[in-house]
Each structure stands twice: as structure tokens, then as C-alpha cells.
Tab-separated table of C-alpha atoms and ligand atoms in Angstrom:
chain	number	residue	atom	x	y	z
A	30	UNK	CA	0.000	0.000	0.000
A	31	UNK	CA	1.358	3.536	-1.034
A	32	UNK	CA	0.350	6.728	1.504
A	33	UNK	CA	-1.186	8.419	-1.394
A	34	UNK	CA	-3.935	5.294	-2.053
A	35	UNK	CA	-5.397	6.130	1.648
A	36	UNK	CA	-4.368	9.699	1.185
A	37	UNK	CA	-6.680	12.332	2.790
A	38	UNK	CA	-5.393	15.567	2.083
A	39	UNK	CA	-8.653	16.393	-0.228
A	40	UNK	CA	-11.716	15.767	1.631
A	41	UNK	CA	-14.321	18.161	2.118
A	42	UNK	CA	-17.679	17.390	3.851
A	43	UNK	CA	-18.210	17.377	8.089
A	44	UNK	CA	-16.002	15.378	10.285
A	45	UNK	CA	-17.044	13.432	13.168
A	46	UNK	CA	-15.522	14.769	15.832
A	47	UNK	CA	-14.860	12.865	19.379
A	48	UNK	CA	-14.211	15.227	22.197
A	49	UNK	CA	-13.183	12.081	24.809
A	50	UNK	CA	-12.832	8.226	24.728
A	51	UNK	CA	-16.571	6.576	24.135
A	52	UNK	CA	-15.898	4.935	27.606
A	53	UNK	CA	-15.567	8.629	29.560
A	54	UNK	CA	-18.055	9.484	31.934
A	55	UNK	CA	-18.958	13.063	31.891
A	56	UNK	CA	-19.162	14.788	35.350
A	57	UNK	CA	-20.625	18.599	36.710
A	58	UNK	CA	-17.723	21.219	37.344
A	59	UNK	CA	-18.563	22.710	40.456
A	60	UNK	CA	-15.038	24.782	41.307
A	61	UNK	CA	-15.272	26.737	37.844
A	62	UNK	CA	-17.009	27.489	34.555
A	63	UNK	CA	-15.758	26.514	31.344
A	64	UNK	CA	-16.330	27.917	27.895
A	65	UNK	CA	-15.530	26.191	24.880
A	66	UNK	CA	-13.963	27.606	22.130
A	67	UNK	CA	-14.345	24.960	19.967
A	68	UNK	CA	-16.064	21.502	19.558
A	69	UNK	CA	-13.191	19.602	21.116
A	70	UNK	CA	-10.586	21.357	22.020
A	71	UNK	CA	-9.335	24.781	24.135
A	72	UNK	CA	-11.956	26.057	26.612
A	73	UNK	CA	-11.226	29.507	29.317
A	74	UNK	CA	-11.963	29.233	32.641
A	75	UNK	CA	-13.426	31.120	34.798
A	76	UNK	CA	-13.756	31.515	38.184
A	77	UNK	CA	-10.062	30.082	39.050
A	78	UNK	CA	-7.054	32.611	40.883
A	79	UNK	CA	-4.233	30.675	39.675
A	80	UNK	CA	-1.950	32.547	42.278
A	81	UNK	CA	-3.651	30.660	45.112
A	82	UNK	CA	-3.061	27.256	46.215
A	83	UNK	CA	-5.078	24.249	44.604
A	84	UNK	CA	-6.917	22.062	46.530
A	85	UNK	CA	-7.321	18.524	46.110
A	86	UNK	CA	-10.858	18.697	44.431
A	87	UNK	CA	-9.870	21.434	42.532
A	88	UNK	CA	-7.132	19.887	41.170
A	89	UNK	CA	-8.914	17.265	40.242
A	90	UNK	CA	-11.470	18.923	38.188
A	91	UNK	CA	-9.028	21.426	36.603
A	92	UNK	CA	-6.891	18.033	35.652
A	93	UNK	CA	-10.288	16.672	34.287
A	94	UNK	CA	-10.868	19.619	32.515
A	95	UNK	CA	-7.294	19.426	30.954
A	96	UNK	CA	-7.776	15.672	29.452
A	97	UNK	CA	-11.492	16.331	28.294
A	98	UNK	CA	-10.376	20.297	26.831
A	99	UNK	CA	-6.889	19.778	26.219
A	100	UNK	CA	-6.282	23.738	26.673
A	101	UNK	CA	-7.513	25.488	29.347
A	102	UNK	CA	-7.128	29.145	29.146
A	103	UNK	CA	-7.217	31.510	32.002
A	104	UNK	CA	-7.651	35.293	31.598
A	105	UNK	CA	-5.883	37.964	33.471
A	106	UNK	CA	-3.785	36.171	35.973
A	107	UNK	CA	-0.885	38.325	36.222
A	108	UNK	CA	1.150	35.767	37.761
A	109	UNK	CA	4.632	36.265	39.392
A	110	UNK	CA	7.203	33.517	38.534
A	111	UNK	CA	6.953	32.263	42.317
A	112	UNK	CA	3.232	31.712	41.892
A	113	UNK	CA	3.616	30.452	38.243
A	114	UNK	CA	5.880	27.586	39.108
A	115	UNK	CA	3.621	26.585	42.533
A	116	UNK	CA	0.945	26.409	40.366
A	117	UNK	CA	2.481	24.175	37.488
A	118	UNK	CA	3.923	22.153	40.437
A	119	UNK	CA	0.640	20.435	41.344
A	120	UNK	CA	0.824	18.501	38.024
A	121	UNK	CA	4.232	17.061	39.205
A	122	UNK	CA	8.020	17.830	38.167
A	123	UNK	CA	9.463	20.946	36.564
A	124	UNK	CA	11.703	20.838	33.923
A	125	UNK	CA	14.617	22.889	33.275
A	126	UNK	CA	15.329	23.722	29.478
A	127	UNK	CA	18.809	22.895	28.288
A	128	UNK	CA	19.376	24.593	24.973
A	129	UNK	CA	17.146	28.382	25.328
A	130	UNK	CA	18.859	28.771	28.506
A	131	UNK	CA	22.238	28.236	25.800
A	132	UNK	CA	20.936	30.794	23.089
A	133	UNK	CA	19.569	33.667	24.964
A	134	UNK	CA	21.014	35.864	27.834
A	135	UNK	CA	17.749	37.151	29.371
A	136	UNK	CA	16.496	33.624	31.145
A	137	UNK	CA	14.938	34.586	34.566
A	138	UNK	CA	17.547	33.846	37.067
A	139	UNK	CA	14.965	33.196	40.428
A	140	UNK	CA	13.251	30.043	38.547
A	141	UNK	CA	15.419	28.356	35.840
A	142	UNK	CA	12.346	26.194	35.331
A	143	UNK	CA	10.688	29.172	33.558
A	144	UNK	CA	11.963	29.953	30.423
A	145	UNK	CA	11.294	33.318	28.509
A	146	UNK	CA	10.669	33.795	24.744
A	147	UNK	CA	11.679	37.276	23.907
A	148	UNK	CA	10.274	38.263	20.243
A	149	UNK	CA	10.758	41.593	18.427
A	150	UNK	CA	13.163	43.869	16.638
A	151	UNK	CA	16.151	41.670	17.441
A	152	UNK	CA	14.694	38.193	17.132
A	153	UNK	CA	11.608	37.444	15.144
A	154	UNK	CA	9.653	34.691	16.385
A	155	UNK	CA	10.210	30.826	14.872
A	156	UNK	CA	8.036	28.599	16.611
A	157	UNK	CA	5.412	29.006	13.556
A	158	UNK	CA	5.602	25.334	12.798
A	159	UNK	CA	3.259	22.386	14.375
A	160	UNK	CA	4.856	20.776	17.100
A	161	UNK	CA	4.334	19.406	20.318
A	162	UNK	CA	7.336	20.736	22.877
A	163	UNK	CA	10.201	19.157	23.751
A	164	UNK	CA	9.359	15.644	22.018
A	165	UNK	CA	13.394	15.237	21.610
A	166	UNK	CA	13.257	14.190	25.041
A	167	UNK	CA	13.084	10.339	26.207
A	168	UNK	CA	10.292	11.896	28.852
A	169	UNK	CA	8.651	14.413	26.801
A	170	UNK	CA	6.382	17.129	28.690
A	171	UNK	CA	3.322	16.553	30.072
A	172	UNK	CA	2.034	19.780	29.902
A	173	UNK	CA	3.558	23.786	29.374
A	174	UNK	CA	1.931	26.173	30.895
A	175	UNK	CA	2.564	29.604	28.904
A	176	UNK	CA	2.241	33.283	30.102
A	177	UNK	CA	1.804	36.452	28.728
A	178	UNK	CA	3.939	39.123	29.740
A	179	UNK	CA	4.031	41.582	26.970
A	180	UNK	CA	2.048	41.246	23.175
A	181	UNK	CA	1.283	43.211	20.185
A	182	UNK	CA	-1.360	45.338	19.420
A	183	UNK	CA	-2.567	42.792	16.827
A	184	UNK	CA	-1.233	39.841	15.790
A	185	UNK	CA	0.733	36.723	17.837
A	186	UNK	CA	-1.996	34.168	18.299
A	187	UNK	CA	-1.375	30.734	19.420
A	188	UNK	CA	-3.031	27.958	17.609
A	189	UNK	CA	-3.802	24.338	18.690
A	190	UNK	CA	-4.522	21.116	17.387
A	191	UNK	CA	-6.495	18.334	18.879
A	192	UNK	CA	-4.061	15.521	18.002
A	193	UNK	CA	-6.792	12.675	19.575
A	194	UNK	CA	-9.302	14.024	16.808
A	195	UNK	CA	-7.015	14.059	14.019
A	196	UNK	CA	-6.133	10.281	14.829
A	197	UNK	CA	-9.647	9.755	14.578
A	198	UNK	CA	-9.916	11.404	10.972
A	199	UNK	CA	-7.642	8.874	10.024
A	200	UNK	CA	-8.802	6.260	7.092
A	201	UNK	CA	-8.707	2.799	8.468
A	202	UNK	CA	-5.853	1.618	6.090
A	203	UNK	CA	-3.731	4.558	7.086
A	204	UNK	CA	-4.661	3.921	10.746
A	205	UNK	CA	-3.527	0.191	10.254
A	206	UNK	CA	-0.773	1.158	8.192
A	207	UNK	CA	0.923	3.387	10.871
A	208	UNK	CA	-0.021	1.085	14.305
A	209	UNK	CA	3.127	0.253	16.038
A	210	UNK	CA	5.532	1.837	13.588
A	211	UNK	CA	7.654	4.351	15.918
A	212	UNK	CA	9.748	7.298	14.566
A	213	UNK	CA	12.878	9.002	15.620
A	214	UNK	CA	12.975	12.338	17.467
A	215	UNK	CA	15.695	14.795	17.726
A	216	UNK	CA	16.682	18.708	18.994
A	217	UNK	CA	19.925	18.815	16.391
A	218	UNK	CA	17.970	20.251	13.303
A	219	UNK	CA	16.584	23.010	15.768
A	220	UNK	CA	18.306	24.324	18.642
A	221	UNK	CA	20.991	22.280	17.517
A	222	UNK	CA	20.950	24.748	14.431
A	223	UNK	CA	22.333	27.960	16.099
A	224	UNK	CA	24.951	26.287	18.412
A	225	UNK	CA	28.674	26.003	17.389
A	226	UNK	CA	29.963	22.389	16.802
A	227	UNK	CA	31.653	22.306	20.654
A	228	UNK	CA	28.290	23.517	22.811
A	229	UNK	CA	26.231	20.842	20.583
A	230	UNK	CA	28.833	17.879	21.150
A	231	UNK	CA	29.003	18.345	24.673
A	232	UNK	CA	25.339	18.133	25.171
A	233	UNK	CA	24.809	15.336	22.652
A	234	UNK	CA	25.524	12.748	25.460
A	235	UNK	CA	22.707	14.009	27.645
A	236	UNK	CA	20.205	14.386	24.559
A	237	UNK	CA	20.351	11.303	22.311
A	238	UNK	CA	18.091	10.969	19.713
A	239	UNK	CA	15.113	8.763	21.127
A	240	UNK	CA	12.703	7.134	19.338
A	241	UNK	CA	8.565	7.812	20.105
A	242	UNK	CA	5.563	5.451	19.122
A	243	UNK	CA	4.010	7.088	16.081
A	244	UNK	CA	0.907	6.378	17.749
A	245	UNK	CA	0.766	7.159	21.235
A	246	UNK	CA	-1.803	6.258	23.916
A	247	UNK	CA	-2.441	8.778	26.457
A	248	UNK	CA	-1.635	8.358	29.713
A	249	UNK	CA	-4.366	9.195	31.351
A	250	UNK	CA	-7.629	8.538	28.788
A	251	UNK	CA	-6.088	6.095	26.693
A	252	UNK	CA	-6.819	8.073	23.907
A	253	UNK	CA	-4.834	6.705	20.558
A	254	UNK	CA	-2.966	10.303	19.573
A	255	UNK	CA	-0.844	11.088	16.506
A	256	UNK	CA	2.565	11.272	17.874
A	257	UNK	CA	4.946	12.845	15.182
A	258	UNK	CA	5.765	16.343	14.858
A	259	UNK	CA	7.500	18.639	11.965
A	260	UNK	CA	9.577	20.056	14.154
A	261	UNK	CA	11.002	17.313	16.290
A	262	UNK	CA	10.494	14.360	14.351
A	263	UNK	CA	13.495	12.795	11.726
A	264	UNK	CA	11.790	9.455	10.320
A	265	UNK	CA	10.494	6.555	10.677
A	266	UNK	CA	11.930	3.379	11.703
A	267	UNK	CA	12.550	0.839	9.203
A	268	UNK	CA	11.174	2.891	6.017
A	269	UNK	CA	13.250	3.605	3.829
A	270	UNK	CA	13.883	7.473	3.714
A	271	UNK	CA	11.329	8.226	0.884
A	272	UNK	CA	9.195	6.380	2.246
A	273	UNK	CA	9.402	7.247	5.843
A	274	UNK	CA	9.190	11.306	4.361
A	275	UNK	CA	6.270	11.093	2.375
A	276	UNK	CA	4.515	9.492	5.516
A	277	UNK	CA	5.376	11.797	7.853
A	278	UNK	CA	4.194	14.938	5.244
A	279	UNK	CA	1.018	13.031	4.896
A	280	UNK	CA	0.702	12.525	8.977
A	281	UNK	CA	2.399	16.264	9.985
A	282	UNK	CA	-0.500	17.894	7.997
A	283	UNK	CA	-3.651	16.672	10.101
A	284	UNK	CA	-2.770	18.991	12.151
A	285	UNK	CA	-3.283	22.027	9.981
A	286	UNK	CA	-6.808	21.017	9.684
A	287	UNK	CA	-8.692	23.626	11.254
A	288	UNK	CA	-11.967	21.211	11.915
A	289	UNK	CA	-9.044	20.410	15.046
A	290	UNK	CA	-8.125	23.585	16.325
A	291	UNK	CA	-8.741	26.355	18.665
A	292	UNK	CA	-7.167	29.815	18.130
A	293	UNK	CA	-6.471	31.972	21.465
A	294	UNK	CA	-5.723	35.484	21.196
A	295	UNK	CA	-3.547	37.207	23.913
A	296	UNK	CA	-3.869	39.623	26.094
A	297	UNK	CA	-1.028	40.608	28.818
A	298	UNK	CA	-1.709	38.501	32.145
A	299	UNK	CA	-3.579	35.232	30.379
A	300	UNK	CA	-2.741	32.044	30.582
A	301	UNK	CA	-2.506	28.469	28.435
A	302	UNK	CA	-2.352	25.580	30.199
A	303	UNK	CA	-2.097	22.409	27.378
A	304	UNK	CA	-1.757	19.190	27.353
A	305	UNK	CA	1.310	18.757	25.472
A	306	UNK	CA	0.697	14.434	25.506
A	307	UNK	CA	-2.675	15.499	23.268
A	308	UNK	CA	-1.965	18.413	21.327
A	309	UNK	CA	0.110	20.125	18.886
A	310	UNK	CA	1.036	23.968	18.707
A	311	UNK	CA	1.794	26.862	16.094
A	312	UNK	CA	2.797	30.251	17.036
A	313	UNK	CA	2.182	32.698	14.735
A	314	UNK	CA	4.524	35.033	13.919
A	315	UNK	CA	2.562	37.725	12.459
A	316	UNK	CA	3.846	40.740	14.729
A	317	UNK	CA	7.698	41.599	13.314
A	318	UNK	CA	9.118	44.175	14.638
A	319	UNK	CA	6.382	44.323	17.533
A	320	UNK	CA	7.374	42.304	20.645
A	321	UNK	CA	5.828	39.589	21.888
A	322	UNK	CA	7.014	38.432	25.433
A	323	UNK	CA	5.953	34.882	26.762
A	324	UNK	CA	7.288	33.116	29.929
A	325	UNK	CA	6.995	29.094	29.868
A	326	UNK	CA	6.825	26.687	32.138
A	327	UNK	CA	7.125	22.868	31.500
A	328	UNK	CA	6.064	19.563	33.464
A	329	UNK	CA	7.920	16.457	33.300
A	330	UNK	CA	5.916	13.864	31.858
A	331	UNK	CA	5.639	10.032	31.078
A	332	UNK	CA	7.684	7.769	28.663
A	333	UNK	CA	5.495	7.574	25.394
A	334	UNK	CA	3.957	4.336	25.115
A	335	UNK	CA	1.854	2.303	22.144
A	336	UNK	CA	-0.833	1.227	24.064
A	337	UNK	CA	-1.905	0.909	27.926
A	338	UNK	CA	-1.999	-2.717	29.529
B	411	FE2	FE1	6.171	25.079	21.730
């Protein structure tokens, strides 16, 4: 079977669209309100002072929200890094990032674990392609949880994709041709890119390639996901490189459909909270020579796995 017999790159007419697993039993929200922004994915909430401490029910209906909405949004938080970190510490872990901290001068120095994106005049912003972060990692995220400290008048949006639904849009035969096939990921084509031969040796030993399930279960809903990313992702094992290439184009652009997305406009002080084991992200880079000004924080996660026993 070639990709382009179960190709679906042309095909207009409605999609069904799953917003949880068929076994997932809905339940009331009684700590917040959400507001969907689109049929499955992204939804604000409101009623929620991130800056305070979460409770136990309250976590668990803001984690619930998380795995059923995939990207909560919170307005007008204005969140110091102290409170942004305690916050993104009920989920688990922190990470620290290896290679922005390497590029750029201008990393808050209280919390290494948040990391600043500093856009305008002097750099223009580059994360305008579909990925899901830090999939180079054996242990990839579990969730980011980005704030805005500074945007333009116009212009900057974050877009997301549901990756769950665009598994689902899947044909069967491409479904059956890409179960178990697993795919190489890798930071050297992109930070990698701007670091002199000595700095990216010396942190090659702590950053290996790894290689991901192309189709990942999710931890926590079982949900089959589409695991592969433009950004991150080299090829697939055991295709040959054609092969393996034209795949990957075919899989990398389900997530441009916007029948899976949810666009969030920014205003200084919000919040997006995603679910970076579920979703992809595109940052548009609309705004040159405005600045945009975004602090991240990310959450360790899970080893990506096939399927849940
Ligand atoms: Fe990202």
C-alpha cells in the first residue's frame, strides 16, 4: 500500500468529531465554569485565581478539565514567577530547558524552570511550525503552561490542534498502516541549528536521539494520539527514507486542519495551560518588529507508550 492510495489531504464534507474516549463518563464542574472555544478542544476558565493554592478537588477537576479540553485558558492572571511555578507544580516535576537557557542571555535567574521567549526587533519569532514541545526528550512534557507578559497590538496568536481528533480522521488503512511503527525524534535540526559544533557535542551525550511510538496512547484517557511532529520528528523506523518522508508529510498535515483547532488570542496577564501528551502547537509570527514576550513553564511527563496494559 502507497500513503497516497489512503491519502486524505482532499476531503471536504463534516467530520465526526470525538471530544473524549466513548468509555468517559462526563461529570458537573462545580469549582469553575468553562467555555468552549471549539467543539473539542481549548476552553477559558473562569472563576479560578491561579496565584492561590489548589486544593485537592480542585485539582482534580481542573486536571479533568485538561484531558477532556486539552487547553484550558485563564484570563488575566498576572502571575509572578513564584506563583507560576507553585501552580504548574501540582501537576508534578518541573523541567529545566537545556538549549534556550544556551541561546539567549535574558532567562529569569529566580526560577530556571521558567523559560522566557523574547520576540521583536532583534529576534523574530520561529516557533510558527506544528509541534508538540520538547518531544526530543526520552520523557517528553506533560504539559507547558505559557504566560503572557508583553504582546502586540494585533497579531501573535497561538493555535492548537487536537491531536486525539485528528487520529480519529484517520482512514482505516492509514490507521492500520501506521499502528506500532515508531519514529525518531531529535533537537539537532533546531536548537541544535544555532549552536557552534563544541556547545552541541558536549550536550549530545545528555540528549540522544530517542525514538517515540508514532501512535501514542495517552496516559491518562487512553486516547490513541498522533505522535509525530515537523519540528522534532526525523523518520520513521525501518522505512526507507522516501518512504518514511512522504509518511510523515502526509501525517504532519492533520494537524493544519482547522476542523481540530482552537485559536487563542492574547492579552497581557492570560494564561494556556495544554496538554502537550494530546496536542500540537503553532505560534504565529505575524507581529515583526512588535514584541511579543511569553514566559513558559514545563512539566515532566511520562515515557510515550503504544498502548496501555
Ligand atoms: Fe512550543
Amino acid at each position: 500500500m502507497t500513503v497516497t492510495e489512503s491519502s486524505t489531504i482532499f476531503h471536504p464534507g463534516p467530520r465526526q468529531l470525538r471530544r473524549t474516549p466513548d468509555d468517559w463518563v462526563d461529570q458537573p464542574y462545580t469549582r469553575f465554569t468553562l467555555r468552549p472555544m471549539s467543539p473539542t478542544i481549548g476552553a477559558v476558565v473562569s472563576g479560578v485565581s491561579m496565584a492561590d493554592a489548589v486544593d485537592a478537588e480542585l485539582f482534580q477537576q481542573l486536571n479533568r478539565a485538561l484531558l477532556e479540553w486539552k487547553v484550558l485558558f485563564f484570563r488575566d492572571q498576572h502571575l509572578t514567577h513564584a506563583e507560576h511555578s507553585a501552580f504548574a507544580r501540582n501537576w508534578g516535576a518541573l523541567e529545566n530547558h537545556p538549549f534556550i537557557r544556551v541561546r539567549t542571555d535574558n532567562q529569569p535567574e529566580d526560577t530556571p524552570e521558567v523559560v522566557r521567549f523574547e520576540k521583536g526587533p532583534k529576534m523574530a519569532g520561529f516557533e510558527n511550525v506544528w509541534h508538540s514541545d520538547v518531544t526530543w526528550r526520552a520523557n517528553p512534557s506533560l504539559g507547558s503552561i505559557l504566560r503572557a507578559v508583553e504582546v502586540p497590538t494585533v497579531g501573535g496568536d497561538t493555535l492548537w490542534a487536537d491531536m486525539g481528533a485528528a487520529y480519529d480522521g484517520l482512514s482505516d488503512s492509514m490507521k492500520e498502516r501506521i499502528e506500532g511503527l515508531v519514529a525518531v525524534h531529535d533537537w539537532y535540526n533546531t536548537f541544535g541549528r544555532g549552536m557552534d559544533e563544541a556547545t552541541r557535542d558536549s550536550l549530545r551525550p545528555d540528549f540522544p536521539a530517542v525514538e517515540h511510538p508514532v501512535v501514542r496512547a495517552h496516559p491518562e484517557t487512553g486516547r490513541k494520539t498522533l505522535y509525530v511532529n515537523q519540528a522534532f520528528t526525523q523518520h520513521i523506523v525501518g522505512l526507507d527514507p522516501g518512504e518514511s518522508q512522504e509518511l510523515l508529510a502526509f501525517l504532519y498535515n492533520q494537524a493544519a486542519f482547522p476542523e481540530y483547532q482552537c485559536r487563542f488570542q492574547w492579552s497581557v496577564g492570560d494564561i494556556a495551560f495544554w496538554d502537550n501528551r494530546s496536542t500540537q502547537h503553532y505560534a504565529v509570527s505575524d507581529y515583526f518588529p512588535q514584541r511579543r514576550v511569553m514566559e513558559r513553564i514545563t512539566i515532566v511527563g511520562d515515557r510515550p507508550v503504544a498502548s496501555i496494559t
